[in-house]
Coordinates of C-alpha atoms and ligand atoms in Angstrom, one line a residue:
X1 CA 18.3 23.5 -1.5
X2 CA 17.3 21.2 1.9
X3 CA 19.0 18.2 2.3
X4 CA 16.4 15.4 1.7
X5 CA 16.5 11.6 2.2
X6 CA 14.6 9.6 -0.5
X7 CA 13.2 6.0 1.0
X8 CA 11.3 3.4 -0.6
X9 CA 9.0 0.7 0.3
X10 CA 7.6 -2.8 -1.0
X11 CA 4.3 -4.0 -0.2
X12 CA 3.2 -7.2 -1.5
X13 CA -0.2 -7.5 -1.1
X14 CA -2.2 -10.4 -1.7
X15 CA -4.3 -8.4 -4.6
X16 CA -1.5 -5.9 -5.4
X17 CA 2.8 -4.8 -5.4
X18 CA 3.0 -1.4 -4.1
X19 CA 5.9 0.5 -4.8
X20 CA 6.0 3.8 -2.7
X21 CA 8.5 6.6 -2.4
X22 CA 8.7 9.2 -0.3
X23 CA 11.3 12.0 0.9
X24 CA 12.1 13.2 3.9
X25 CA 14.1 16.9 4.4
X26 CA 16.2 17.8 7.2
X27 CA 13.3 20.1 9.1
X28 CA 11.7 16.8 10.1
X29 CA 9.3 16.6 7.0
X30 CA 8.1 13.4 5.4
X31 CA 6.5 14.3 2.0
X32 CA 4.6 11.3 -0.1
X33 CA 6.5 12.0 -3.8
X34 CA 4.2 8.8 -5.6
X35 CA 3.8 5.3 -6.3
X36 CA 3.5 2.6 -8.5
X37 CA 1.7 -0.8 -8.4
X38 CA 1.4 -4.0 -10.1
X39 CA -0.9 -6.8 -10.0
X40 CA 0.4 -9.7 -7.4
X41 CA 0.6 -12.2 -10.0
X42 CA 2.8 -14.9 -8.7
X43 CA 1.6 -14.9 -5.3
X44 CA -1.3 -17.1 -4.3
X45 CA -1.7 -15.4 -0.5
X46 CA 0.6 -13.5 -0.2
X47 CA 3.3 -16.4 -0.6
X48 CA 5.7 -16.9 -4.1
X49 CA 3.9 -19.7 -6.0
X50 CA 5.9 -18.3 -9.4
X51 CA 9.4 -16.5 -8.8
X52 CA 8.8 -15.1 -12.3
X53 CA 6.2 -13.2 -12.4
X54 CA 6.7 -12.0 -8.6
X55 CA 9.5 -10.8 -9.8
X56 CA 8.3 -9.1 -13.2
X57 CA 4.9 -7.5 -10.7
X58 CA 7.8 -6.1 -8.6
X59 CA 10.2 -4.3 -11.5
X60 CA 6.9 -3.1 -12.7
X61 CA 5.9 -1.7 -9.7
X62 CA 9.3 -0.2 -9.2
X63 CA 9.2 1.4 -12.3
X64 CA 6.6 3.0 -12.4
X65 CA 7.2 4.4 -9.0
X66 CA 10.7 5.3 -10.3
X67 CA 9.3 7.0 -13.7
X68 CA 6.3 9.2 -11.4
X69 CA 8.9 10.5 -8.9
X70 CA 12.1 10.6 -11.4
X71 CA 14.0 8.6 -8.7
X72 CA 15.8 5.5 -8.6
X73 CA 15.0 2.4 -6.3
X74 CA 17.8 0.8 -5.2
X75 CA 16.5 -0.1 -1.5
X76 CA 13.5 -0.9 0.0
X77 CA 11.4 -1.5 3.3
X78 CA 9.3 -4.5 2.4
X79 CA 6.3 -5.7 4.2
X80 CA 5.9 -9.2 5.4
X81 CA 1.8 -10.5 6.4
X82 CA 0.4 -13.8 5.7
X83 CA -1.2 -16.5 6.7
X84 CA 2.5 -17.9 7.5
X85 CA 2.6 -15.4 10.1
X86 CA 2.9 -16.5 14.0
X87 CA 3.0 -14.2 16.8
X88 CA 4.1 -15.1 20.8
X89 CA 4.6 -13.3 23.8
X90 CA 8.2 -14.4 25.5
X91 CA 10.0 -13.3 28.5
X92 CA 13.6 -12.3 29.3
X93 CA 15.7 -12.5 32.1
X94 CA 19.5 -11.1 32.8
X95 CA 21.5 -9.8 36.2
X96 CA 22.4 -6.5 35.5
X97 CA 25.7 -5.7 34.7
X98 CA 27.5 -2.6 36.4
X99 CA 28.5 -3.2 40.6
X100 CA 26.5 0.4 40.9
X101 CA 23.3 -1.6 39.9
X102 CA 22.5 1.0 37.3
X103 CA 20.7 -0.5 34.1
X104 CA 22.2 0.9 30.6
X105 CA 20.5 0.4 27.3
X106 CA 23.1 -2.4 27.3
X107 CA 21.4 -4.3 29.8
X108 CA 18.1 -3.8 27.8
X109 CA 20.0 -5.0 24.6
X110 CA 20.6 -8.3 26.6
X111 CA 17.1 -8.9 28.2
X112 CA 15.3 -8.7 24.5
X113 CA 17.7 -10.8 23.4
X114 CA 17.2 -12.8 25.9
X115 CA 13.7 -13.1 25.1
X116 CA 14.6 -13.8 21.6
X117 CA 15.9 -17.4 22.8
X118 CA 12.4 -18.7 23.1
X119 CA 11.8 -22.1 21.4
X120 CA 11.1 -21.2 17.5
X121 CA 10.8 -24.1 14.6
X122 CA 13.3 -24.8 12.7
X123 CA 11.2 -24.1 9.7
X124 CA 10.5 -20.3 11.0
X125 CA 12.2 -17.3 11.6
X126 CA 12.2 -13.8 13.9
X127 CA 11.3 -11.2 11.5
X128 CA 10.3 -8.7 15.2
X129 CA 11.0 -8.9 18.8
X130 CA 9.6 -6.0 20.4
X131 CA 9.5 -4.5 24.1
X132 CA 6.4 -4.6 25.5
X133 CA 7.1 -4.1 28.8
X134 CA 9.9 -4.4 31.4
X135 CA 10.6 -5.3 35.2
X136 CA 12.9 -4.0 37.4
X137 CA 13.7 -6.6 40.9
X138 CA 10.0 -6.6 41.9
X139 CA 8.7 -3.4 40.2
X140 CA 6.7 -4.2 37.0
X141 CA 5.3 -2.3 34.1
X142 CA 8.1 0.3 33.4
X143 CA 8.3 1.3 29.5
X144 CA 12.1 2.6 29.8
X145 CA 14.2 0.8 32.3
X146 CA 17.5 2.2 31.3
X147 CA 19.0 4.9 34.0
X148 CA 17.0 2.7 36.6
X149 CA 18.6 0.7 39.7
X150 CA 18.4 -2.6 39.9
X151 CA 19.6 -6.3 39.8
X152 CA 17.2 -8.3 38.1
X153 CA 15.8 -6.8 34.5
X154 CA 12.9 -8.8 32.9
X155 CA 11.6 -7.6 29.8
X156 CA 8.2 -9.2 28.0
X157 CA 8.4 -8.9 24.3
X158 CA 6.3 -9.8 21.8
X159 CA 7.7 -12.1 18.8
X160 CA 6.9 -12.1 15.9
X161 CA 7.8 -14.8 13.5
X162 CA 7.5 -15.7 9.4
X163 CA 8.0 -18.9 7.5
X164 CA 11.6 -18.9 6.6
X165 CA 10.3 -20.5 2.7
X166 CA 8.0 -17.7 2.6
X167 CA 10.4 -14.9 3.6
X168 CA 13.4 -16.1 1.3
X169 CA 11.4 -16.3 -1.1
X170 CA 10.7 -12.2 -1.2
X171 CA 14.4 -12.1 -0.7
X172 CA 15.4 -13.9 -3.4
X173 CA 12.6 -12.4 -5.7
X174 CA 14.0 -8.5 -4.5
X175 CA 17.9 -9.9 -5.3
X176 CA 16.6 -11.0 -8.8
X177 CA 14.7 -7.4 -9.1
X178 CA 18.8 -5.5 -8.0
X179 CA 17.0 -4.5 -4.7
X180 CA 18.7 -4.4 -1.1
X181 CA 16.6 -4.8 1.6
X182 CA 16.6 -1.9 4.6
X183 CA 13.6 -3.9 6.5
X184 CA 11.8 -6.7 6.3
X185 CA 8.5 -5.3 8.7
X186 CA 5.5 -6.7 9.9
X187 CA 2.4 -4.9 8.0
X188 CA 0.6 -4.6 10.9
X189 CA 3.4 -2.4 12.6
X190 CA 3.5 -0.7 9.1
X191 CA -0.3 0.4 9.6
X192 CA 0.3 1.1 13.1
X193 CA 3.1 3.9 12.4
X194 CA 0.6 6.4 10.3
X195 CA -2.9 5.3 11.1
X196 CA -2.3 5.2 15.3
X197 CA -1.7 8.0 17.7
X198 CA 0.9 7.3 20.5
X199 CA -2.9 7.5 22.7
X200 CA -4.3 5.1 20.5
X201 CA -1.7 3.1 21.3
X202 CA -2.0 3.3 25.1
X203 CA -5.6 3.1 25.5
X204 CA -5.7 0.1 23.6
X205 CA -6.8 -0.4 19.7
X206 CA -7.2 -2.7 17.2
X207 CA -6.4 -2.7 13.8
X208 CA -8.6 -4.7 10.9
X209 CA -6.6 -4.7 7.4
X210 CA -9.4 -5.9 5.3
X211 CA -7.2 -7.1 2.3
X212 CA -7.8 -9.0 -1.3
X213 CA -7.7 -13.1 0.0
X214 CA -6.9 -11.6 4.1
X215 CA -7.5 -10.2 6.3
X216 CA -5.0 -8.9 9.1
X217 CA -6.1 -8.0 12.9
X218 CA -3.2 -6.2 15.3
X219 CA -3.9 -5.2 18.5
X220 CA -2.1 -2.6 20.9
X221 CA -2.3 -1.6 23.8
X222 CA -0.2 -0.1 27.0
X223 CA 2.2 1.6 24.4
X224 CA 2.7 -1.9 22.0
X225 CA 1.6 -4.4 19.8
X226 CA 0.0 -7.1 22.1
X227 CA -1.8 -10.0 19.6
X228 CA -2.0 -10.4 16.0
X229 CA -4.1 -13.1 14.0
X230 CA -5.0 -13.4 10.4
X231 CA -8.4 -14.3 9.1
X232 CA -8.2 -16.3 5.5
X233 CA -10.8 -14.8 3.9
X234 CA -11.1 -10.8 2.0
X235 CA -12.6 -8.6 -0.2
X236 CA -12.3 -11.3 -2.9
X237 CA -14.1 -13.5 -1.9
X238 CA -17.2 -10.9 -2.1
X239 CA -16.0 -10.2 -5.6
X240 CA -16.4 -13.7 -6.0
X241 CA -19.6 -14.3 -4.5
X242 CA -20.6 -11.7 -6.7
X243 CA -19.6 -13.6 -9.9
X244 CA -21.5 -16.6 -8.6
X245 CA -24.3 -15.1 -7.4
X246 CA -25.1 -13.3 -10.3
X247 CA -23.8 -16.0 -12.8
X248 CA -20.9 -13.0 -13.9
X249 CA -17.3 -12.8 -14.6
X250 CA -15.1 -12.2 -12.1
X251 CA -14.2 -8.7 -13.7
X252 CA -17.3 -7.9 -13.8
X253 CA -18.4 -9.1 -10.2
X254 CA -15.4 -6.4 -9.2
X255 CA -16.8 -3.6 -11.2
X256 CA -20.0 -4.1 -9.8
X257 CA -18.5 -4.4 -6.3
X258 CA -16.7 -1.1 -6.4
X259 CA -19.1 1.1 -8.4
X260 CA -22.8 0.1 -7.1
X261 CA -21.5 -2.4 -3.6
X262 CA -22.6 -2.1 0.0
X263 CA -22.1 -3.9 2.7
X264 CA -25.3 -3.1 4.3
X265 CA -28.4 -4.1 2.5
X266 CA -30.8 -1.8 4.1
X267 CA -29.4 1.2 3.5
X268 CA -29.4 0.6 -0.3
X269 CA -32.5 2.0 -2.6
X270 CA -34.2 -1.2 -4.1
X271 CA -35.1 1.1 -6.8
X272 CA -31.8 1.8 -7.8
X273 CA -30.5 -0.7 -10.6
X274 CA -27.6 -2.3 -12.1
X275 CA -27.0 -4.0 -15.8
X276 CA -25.2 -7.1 -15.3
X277 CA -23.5 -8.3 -18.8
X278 CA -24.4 -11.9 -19.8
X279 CA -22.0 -14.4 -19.9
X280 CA -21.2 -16.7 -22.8
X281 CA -23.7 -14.9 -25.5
X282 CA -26.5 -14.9 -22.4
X283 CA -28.4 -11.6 -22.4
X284 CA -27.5 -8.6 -20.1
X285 CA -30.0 -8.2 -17.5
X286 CA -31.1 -5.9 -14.8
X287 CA -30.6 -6.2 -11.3
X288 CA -31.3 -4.5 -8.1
X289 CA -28.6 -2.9 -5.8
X290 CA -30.4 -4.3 -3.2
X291 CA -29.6 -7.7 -4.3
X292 CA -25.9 -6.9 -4.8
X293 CA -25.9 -5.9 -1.4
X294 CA -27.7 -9.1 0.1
X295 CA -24.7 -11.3 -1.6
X296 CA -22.0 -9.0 -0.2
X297 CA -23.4 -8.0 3.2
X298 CA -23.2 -11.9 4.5
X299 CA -19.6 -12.5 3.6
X300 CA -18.5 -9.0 4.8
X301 CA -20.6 -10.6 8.4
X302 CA -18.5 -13.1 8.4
X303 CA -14.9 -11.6 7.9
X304 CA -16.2 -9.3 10.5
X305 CA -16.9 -12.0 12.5
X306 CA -14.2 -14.1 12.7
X307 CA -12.4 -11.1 13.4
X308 CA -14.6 -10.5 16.2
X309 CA -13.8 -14.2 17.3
X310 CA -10.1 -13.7 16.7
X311 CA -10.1 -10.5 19.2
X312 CA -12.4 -12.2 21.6
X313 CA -9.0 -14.7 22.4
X314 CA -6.7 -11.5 22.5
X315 CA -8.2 -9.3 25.0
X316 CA -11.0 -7.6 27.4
X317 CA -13.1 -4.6 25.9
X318 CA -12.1 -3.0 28.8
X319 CA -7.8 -3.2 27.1
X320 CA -9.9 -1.6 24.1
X321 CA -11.1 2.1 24.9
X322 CA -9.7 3.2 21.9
X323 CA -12.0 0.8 19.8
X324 CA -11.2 -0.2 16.1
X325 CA -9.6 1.2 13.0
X326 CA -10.7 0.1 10.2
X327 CA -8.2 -0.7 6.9
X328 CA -7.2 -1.9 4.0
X329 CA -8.8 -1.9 0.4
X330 CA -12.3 -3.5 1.7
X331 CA -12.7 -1.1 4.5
X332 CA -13.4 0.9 1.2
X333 CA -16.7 -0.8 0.6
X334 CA -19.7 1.5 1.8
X335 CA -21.4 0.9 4.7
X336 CA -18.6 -1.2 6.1
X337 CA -18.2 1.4 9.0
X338 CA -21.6 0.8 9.5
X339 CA -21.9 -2.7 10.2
X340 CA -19.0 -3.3 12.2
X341 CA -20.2 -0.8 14.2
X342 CA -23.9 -3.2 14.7
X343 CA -21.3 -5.8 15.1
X344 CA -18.8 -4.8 17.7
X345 CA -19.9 -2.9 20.8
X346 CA -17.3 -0.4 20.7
X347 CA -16.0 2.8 19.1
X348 CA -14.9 1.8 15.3
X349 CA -14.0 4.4 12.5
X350 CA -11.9 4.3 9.1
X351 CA -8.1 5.0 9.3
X352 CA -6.8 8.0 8.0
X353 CA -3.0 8.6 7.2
X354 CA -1.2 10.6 9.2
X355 CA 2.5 11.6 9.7
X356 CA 3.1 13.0 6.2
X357 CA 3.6 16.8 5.3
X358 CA 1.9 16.0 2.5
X359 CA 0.0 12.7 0.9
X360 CA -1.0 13.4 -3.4
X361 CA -4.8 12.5 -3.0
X362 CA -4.9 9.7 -5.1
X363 CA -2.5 7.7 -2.4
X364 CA -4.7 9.1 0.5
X365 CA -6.8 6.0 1.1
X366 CA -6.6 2.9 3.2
X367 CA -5.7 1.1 0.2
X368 CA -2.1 2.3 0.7
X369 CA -1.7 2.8 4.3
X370 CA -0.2 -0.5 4.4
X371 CA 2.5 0.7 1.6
X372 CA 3.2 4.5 3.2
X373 CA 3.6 3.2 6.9
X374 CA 6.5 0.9 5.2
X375 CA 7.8 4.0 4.0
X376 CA 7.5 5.8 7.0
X377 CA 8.7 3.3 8.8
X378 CA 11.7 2.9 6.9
X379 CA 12.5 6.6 7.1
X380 CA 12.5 6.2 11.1
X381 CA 14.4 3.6 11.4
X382 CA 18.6 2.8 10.1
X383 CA 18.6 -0.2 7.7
X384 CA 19.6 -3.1 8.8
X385 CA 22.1 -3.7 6.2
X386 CA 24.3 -0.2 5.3
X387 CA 21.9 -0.1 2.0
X388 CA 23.1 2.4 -0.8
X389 CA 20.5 5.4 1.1
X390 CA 21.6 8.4 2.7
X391 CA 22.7 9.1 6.3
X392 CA 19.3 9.2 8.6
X393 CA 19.3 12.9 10.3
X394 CA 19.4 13.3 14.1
X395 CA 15.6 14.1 14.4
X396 CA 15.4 11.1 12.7
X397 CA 17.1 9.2 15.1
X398 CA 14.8 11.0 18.2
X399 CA 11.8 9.4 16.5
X400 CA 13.7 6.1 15.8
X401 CA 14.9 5.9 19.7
X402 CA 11.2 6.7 20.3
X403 CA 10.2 4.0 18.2
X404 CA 12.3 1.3 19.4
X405 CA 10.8 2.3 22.8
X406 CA 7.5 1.4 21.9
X407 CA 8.0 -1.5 19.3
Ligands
LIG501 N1 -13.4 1.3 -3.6 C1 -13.5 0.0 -3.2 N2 -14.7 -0.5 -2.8 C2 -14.7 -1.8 -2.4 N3 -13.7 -2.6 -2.4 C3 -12.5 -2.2 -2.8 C4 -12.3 -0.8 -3.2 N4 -11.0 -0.6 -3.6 C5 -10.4 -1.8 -3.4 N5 -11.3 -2.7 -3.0 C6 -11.0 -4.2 -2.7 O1 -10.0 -4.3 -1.8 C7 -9.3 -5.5 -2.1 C8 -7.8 -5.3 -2.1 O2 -7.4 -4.7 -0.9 P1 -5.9 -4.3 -0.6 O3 -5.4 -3.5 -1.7 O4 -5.8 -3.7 0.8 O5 -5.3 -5.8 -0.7 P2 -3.8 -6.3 -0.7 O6 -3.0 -5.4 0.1 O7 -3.4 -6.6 -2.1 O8 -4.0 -7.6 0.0 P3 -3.7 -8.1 1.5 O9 -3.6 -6.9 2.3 O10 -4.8 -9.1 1.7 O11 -2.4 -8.8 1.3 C9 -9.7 -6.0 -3.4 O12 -10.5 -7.2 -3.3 C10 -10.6 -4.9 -3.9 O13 -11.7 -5.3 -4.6
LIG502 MG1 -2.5 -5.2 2.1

C-alpha cells in the first residue's frame, strides 16, 4: 500500500469550527478524506470570549472529523483572521557574508529576519513575515537572490501580525482540546494556496472572504501577498436584517436567506413568494422574494463597498489584471457575482478549489476553502514544532521550497 501522510487543519471561523483532514500519498497526491464542524460558540468575532465552549466547538469538530475519516487528530494547522489582525510592509538590510560575494540562502535567512526587527507592540505578535521581494547592491525586484553576487541584500517583506490575547487564547483552547499545533497561518494565505494560480498571483488579485460577522480582503500581486484589511461586517448581518426587516427570528431570517435570498433585487420574480412564520403567536404571512431581496441587496452593497474602499488604499487597478475572487460562505448567496461585478470595474468570479486529487462534493464550496487551504498548507510545509505527524516527502519539500519563495 502507498505511503500516505494524514494532516489536519483548524478553522475557527467566526460562524463555524472546521475540522478538515486530508491525506497525502508519496506520488504527490493530496486527497480531501472529510470534515467535521461545530458551531463557533465561544467566539464573539472570531476572538475567545468563553474558553469553554471554544473548547467543547473544537473536540466536537474534531470528532466528528475523526469519526467520518476513522483517523485520529493529534495535530493541526490552525487558521488565524480577525479583526485583531495587522499587516505592514518592512524592509531588511545585511552585508553579505562569504569574501566571494556569493549570496546563500543563509544570507536570505538573515535579511527577513532582519526585516522581522521592525517596531511591533508589545501587545502583538509576528504570526508571518514573508518575502516579497529582494535587492541585490543596486538591482531591484529579484524573487530568488540566492546563487546571486553581491554585497548588499535588501529584502521587502510583508508582516503580518495577531493580538498576542487573541492568539494565546486558540493556543491555550487547542492545549485544553490534547492538540499540538504544526501552524498557526493567516487565512488569507490559506485561501490563497487552493483558490490562486501561481499567474493569479503575478498579475495581481484580490481575494474577498465574505464570512459570518467578517469579512476578509488579501491582495497579491508580483508573486506575494501585498495588503490585507478586514471589513467588520458579514453575511450575518443580512441574516439579521432579515429578522428585522421582516419582524422574524433569527433562524428563520437564515432559512429564508439561504433557500429563497439574492443579492440582486432585480433579477428576482416578484411573483415568486415566501411564508414567513409569525413570531410570538402572530400569524404566518406571505411575502415577496422581491422584498427579501431589497433588505439583503443594500447590506451586501455595503460589505462590497467598503471592500471596494479598503482596496482603493492598497493598490492601482492596473496591479489588478487578474481581478477578484470571490469567497467565503456569503459569496454563496445568488447574484453576489453579479453585483460585485456592477460594483467593481474589473474581472470578478467565484473561487473554486484546486490542488486536490480529489474534494467529496459536499466540501467543494467556498464555505471550506478557508479550512482545505489550511490543510493544504499544512501538508506543504514542516511543522513548526516536531508535531506527532509523519516525515513530509521530498516532493513535498519541492513545493514547500517553492512556497517559501513566494510567501
Ligand atoms: N448557501 C448560502 N447562501 C447564502 N449564505 C450562506 C450560504 N451558506 C452559508 N452562508 C452564510 O455564510 C456565512 C458563514 O460564512 P463562513 O462559513 O465563510 O463564515 P466563517 O468562516 O464562520 O466566518 P469568518 O470567515 O467571518 O470568520 C453565514 O452567515 C451563512 O449564513
Ligand atoms: Mg471563514
Amino acid at each position: 500500500m502507498a505511503e500516505e501522510t494524514i494532516v489536519a487543519a483548524l478553522d475557527i471561523g467566526t460562524t463555524k469550527i472546521e475540522a478538515v483532514v486530508i491525506s497525502v500519498d508519496e506520488t504527490e497526491r493530496a486527497f480531501v478524506l472529510g470534515a467535521g464542524q461545530a458551531p463557533a460558540d465561544g467566539l464573539r468575532r472570531g476572538v475567545v470570549v468563553d474558553m469553554d465552549k471554544t473548547v467543547k466547538s473544537i473536540r466536537k469538530a474534531i470528532q466528528d472529523a475523526e469519526m467520518v475519516t476513522g483517523t485520529t487528530i493529534d495535530s493541526v494547522t490552525v487558521g488565524i483572521a480577525g479583526e485583531h489582525i495587522r499587516s505592514i510592509n518592512s524592509h531588511g538590510v545585511v552585508a553579505v557574508g562569504r569574501s566571494d560575494n556569493e549570496i546563500l540562502a543563509a544570507d536570505v535567512a538573515r535579511a527577513i529576519e532582519a526585516a522581522r526587527t521592525v517596531a511591533i507592540p508589545v501587545d502583538r505578535e509576528i504570526i508571518h513575515v514573508i518575502p516579497q521581494t529582494y535587492s541585490v547592491d543596486d538591482q531591484s525586484g529579484i524573487k530568488d537572490p540566492v546563487g546571486m553576487s553581491g554585497v548588499r541584500l535588501e529584502v521587502e517583506a510583508h508582516i503580518v501580525t495577531a493580538s498576542i490575547t487573541s492568539a494565546k487564547n486558540i493556543y491555550r483552547a487547542l492545549e485544553r482540546c490534547d492538540l499540538s499545533i504544526d501552524h498557526m497561518v493567516l487565512e488569507s494565505l490559506a485561501l490563497s494556496r487552493v483558490l490562486l494560480k501561481e499567474s493569479d498571483t503575478e498579475n495581481g488579485t484580490a481575494v474577498i472572504d465574505i464570512g459570518g460577522d467578517i469579512t476578509n480582503l488579501s491582495v497579491f500581486h508580483d508573486g506575494a501577498i501585498r495588503h490585507t484589511a478586514v471589513v467588520s461586517l458579514g453575511s450575518r448581518n443580512v441574516t439579521n436584517d432579515i429578522a428585522i426587516g421582516l419582524r422574524t427570528s433569527v433562524e428563520q431570517a437564515e432559512g429564508m436567506k439561504i433557500s429563497h435570498g439574492s443579492a440582486l433585487a432585480s433579477r428576482v420574480d416578484p411573483e415568486e413568494m415566501i411564508l414567513v412564520e409569525g413570531m410570538a403567536g402572530r400569524q404566518a404571512r406571505e411575502i415577496s422574494c422581491n422584498v427579501l431581496a431589497s433588505i439583503i441587496e443594500p447590506r451586501m452593497e455595503e460589505i462590497l463597498s467598503l471592500v471596494a474602499r479598503e482596496l482603493k488604499k492598497a493598490v492601482r487597478p492596473d496591479q489588478l489584471t487578474g481581478g477578484l475572487v470571490l469567497t467565503g460562505g456569503g459569496s454563496l448567496l445568488p447574484y453576489t457575482l453579479e453585483l460585485a461585478e456592477q460594483m467593481f470595474d474589473m474581472p470578478v468570479r467565484l473561487g473554486t478549489i484546486d490542488g486536490f486529487d480529489h474534494v467529496p462534493d459536499d466540501l467543494n464550496s467556498n464555505r471550506y476553502a478557508a479550512g482545505l487551504g489550511l490543510a493544504l498548507y499544512g501538508a506543504t510545509h514542516e511543522p513548526a514544532t516536531q508535531s506527532k505527524r509523519g516525515a513530509v516527502g521530498g516532493w513535498l519539500r519541492k513545493i514547500e521550497n517553492w512556497i517559501s519563495k513566494q510567501f
